[in-house]
Phi, psi and omega in degrees: 000147182225175177299325184289330181168167182289151176226158178233136177285133176275177182293333180271001181092353178281160180266136178234137181250351184271003182262358187273127179301146182299319180293327175292316179301319179294315178299316179301312182297321182284327189264331188304314181302317179291323178296318179294318178301314179298310182296321180294319179296323180284315188265341178057028177211118185302316181299315178296318181297313181294323177296315179297319179292316179299318178295325176300310181293326177297316178297317179297318182295319180301326180245028189305318179299317178292321179300315181294334180276354179288157179298324184220081183302322182294320179294320178297314180300320179295320178297320178299314179300310181303315180293321177297318180296315178299316179299318180296317180297315180296319181298335179260012175072028179218166177267154172304141193251006185311305187287327179292312182289329181296333179299333180270345192255011182284155177298322180299323179297320184291333184251006187290139172280334178237080185301325180293314178297319178296318179298316180300317177297314179299316182299317178299315180298312184288330173294319177296318179298325180295339180271354178291152172300153186307316182296315179296318179299315180299315181296313180299314181297313183295317182286315192258337177256317182273340178080018176292150174283171177299317180296317179295318179297316179300316181295317182293320184270350179072034177234170181284163176297322177298323177295322178295313181298316180295316179295322177298313178300314180296319179295316179294321177297316179296321177297316178301318180295321180289323185277332182215073184298328180293321180298322179294318180294323181293329183280346182274145178254000000 
Protein backbone atom coordinates (compact mmCIF):
# COMPACT_ATOMS: atom_id res chain seq x y z
CA UNK A 1 0.00 0.00 0.00
CA UNK A 2 1.18 3.48 -0.73
CA UNK A 3 0.11 7.03 -0.23
CA UNK A 4 -1.36 7.06 -3.71
CA UNK A 5 -3.62 4.09 -3.08
CA UNK A 6 -3.80 0.54 -1.81
CA UNK A 7 -1.88 -2.22 -3.50
CA UNK A 8 -1.98 -5.97 -3.14
CA UNK A 9 0.99 -8.30 -3.49
CA UNK A 10 0.50 -10.88 -6.21
CA UNK A 11 1.72 -14.46 -6.01
CA UNK A 12 4.86 -13.60 -7.92
CA UNK A 13 5.65 -10.73 -5.59
CA UNK A 14 4.62 -8.04 -8.05
CA UNK A 15 2.19 -5.34 -7.00
CA UNK A 16 -1.31 -5.29 -8.43
CA UNK A 17 -3.76 -2.44 -7.96
CA UNK A 18 -6.81 -3.72 -9.81
CA UNK A 19 -7.72 -6.35 -7.18
CA UNK A 20 -8.71 -3.97 -4.38
CA UNK A 21 -12.45 -3.63 -3.62
CA UNK A 22 -13.84 -0.17 -4.26
CA UNK A 23 -15.22 0.18 -0.72
CA UNK A 24 -11.78 -0.65 0.70
CA UNK A 25 -10.17 1.94 -1.58
CA UNK A 26 -12.64 4.56 -0.34
CA UNK A 27 -12.01 3.63 3.30
CA UNK A 28 -8.25 3.75 2.68
CA UNK A 29 -8.43 7.18 1.03
CA UNK A 30 -10.59 8.65 3.79
CA UNK A 31 -8.71 7.12 6.74
CA UNK A 32 -5.03 7.06 5.78
CA UNK A 33 -4.19 10.73 6.48
CA UNK A 34 -5.59 10.57 10.02
CA UNK A 35 -3.99 7.17 10.62
CA UNK A 36 -0.59 8.49 9.52
CA UNK A 37 -0.94 11.57 11.78
CA UNK A 38 -1.73 9.33 14.75
CA UNK A 39 1.11 6.90 14.00
CA UNK A 40 3.59 9.71 13.37
CA UNK A 41 2.72 11.39 16.66
CA UNK A 42 3.21 8.08 18.46
CA UNK A 43 6.32 6.81 16.66
CA UNK A 44 7.98 10.16 15.77
CA UNK A 45 9.43 8.70 12.58
CA UNK A 46 7.63 9.08 9.25
CA UNK A 47 9.00 5.83 7.82
CA UNK A 48 7.91 3.86 10.90
CA UNK A 49 4.52 5.57 10.93
CA UNK A 50 3.85 4.86 7.28
CA UNK A 51 5.00 1.27 7.67
CA UNK A 52 2.65 0.73 10.63
CA UNK A 53 -0.24 2.30 8.71
CA UNK A 54 0.50 0.27 5.59
CA UNK A 55 0.59 -2.93 7.65
CA UNK A 56 -2.72 -1.92 9.22
CA UNK A 57 -4.36 -1.54 5.82
CA UNK A 58 -2.80 -4.77 4.56
CA UNK A 59 -4.25 -6.65 7.54
CA UNK A 60 -7.64 -5.03 6.99
CA UNK A 61 -7.59 -5.83 3.28
CA UNK A 62 -6.76 -9.49 3.87
CA UNK A 63 -9.91 -9.86 5.97
CA UNK A 64 -11.97 -7.11 4.35
CA UNK A 65 -15.11 -9.23 3.92
CA UNK A 66 -14.99 -10.18 7.60
CA UNK A 67 -14.27 -6.59 8.60
CA UNK A 68 -17.35 -5.38 6.74
CA UNK A 69 -19.52 -7.98 8.46
CA UNK A 70 -18.49 -6.72 11.91
CA UNK A 71 -20.86 -4.62 13.96
CA UNK A 72 -18.38 -1.72 13.96
CA UNK A 73 -15.72 -1.88 11.21
CA UNK A 74 -14.27 1.57 11.95
CA UNK A 75 -13.69 0.71 15.62
CA UNK A 76 -12.04 -2.56 14.62
CA UNK A 77 -9.80 -0.76 12.11
CA UNK A 78 -8.73 1.74 14.78
CA UNK A 79 -7.84 -1.10 17.18
CA UNK A 80 -5.75 -2.74 14.44
CA UNK A 81 -3.93 0.57 13.87
CA UNK A 82 -3.35 1.13 17.58
CA UNK A 83 -1.96 -2.40 17.99
CA UNK A 84 0.31 -2.03 14.94
CA UNK A 85 1.71 1.23 16.31
CA UNK A 86 2.36 -0.38 19.70
CA UNK A 87 4.02 -3.36 17.99
CA UNK A 88 6.26 -1.06 15.93
CA UNK A 89 7.31 0.89 19.01
CA UNK A 90 8.10 -2.29 20.94
CA UNK A 91 10.00 -3.80 18.01
CA UNK A 92 12.25 -0.76 18.07
CA UNK A 93 12.78 -1.00 21.82
CA UNK A 94 10.69 2.02 22.77
CA UNK A 95 7.26 2.91 23.99
CA UNK A 96 4.76 4.88 21.93
CA UNK A 97 5.62 8.49 22.67
CA UNK A 98 2.39 10.45 22.18
CA UNK A 99 1.84 11.39 25.79
CA UNK A 100 5.50 11.91 26.61
CA UNK A 101 6.21 14.26 23.72
CA UNK A 102 2.88 16.05 24.15
CA UNK A 103 3.98 17.21 27.59
CA UNK A 104 6.51 19.47 25.85
CA UNK A 105 4.19 20.64 23.07
CA UNK A 106 1.30 22.31 24.86
CA UNK A 107 0.43 25.95 24.25
CA UNK A 108 0.77 26.57 28.00
CA UNK A 109 4.38 25.31 27.87
CA UNK A 110 5.22 27.76 25.11
CA UNK A 111 3.82 30.73 27.06
CA UNK A 112 4.77 29.67 30.60
CA UNK A 113 6.52 32.06 32.97
CA UNK A 114 7.64 28.98 34.91
CA UNK A 115 8.46 26.38 32.24
CA UNK A 116 9.74 23.85 34.79
CA UNK A 117 6.55 24.07 36.86
CA UNK A 118 4.43 23.90 33.72
CA UNK A 119 6.35 20.86 32.54
CA UNK A 120 5.86 19.12 35.89
CA UNK A 121 2.11 19.77 35.70
CA UNK A 122 1.98 18.57 32.09
CA UNK A 123 4.04 15.49 32.92
CA UNK A 124 1.65 14.54 35.75
CA UNK A 125 -1.32 15.00 33.42
CA UNK A 126 0.16 12.96 30.59
CA UNK A 127 1.31 10.21 32.96
CA UNK A 128 -2.26 10.03 34.26
CA UNK A 129 -3.55 9.96 30.67
CA UNK A 130 -1.27 7.01 29.94
CA UNK A 131 -3.11 5.02 32.61
CA UNK A 132 -6.52 5.55 31.01
CA UNK A 133 -8.12 2.66 29.14
CA UNK A 134 -7.35 2.84 25.41
CA UNK A 135 -10.79 4.13 24.32
CA UNK A 136 -10.77 6.95 26.91
CA UNK A 137 -7.19 7.83 26.01
CA UNK A 138 -8.02 7.97 22.30
CA UNK A 139 -11.05 10.21 22.88
CA UNK A 140 -9.17 12.60 25.19
CA UNK A 141 -6.22 12.82 22.79
CA UNK A 142 -8.37 13.34 19.70
CA UNK A 143 -10.62 15.96 21.28
CA UNK A 144 -8.15 17.87 23.44
CA UNK A 145 -4.73 17.39 21.84
CA UNK A 146 -5.49 16.83 18.18
CA UNK A 147 -8.46 19.21 18.07
CA UNK A 148 -10.89 16.85 16.36
CA UNK A 149 -14.58 17.63 16.73
CA UNK A 150 -16.92 15.19 18.43
CA UNK A 151 -18.22 14.10 15.02
CA UNK A 152 -14.70 13.56 13.63
CA UNK A 153 -13.67 11.61 16.73
CA UNK A 154 -16.78 9.44 16.49
CA UNK A 155 -16.08 8.70 12.83
CA UNK A 156 -12.41 7.82 13.45
CA UNK A 157 -13.15 5.54 16.39
CA UNK A 158 -16.32 4.07 14.97
CA UNK A 159 -18.53 5.05 17.88
CA UNK A 160 -21.51 7.36 18.21
CA UNK A 161 -21.20 11.04 19.07
CA UNK A 162 -23.01 10.28 22.33
CA UNK A 163 -20.38 7.60 22.98
CA UNK A 164 -17.61 10.15 22.43
CA UNK A 165 -19.22 12.63 24.85
CA UNK A 166 -19.77 9.92 27.47
CA UNK A 167 -16.23 8.55 27.10
CA UNK A 168 -14.82 12.08 27.30
CA UNK A 169 -16.72 12.75 30.54
CA UNK A 170 -15.60 9.44 32.04
CA UNK A 171 -12.00 10.05 30.99
CA UNK A 172 -11.94 13.56 32.45
CA UNK A 173 -13.51 12.29 35.68
CA UNK A 174 -10.89 9.53 35.90
CA UNK A 175 -8.11 12.06 35.27
CA UNK A 176 -9.43 14.30 38.06
CA UNK A 177 -9.46 11.30 40.42
CA UNK A 178 -5.91 10.33 39.45
CA UNK A 179 -4.52 13.85 39.70
CA UNK A 180 -6.23 14.87 42.94
CA UNK A 181 -7.52 11.87 44.92
CA UNK A 182 -8.05 13.91 48.10
CA UNK A 183 -10.38 16.37 46.38
CA UNK A 184 -12.51 13.46 45.20
CA UNK A 185 -12.73 12.00 48.73
CA UNK A 186 -13.67 15.37 50.24
CA UNK A 187 -16.58 15.77 47.81
CA UNK A 188 -18.16 12.42 48.69
CA UNK A 189 -20.76 12.13 51.45
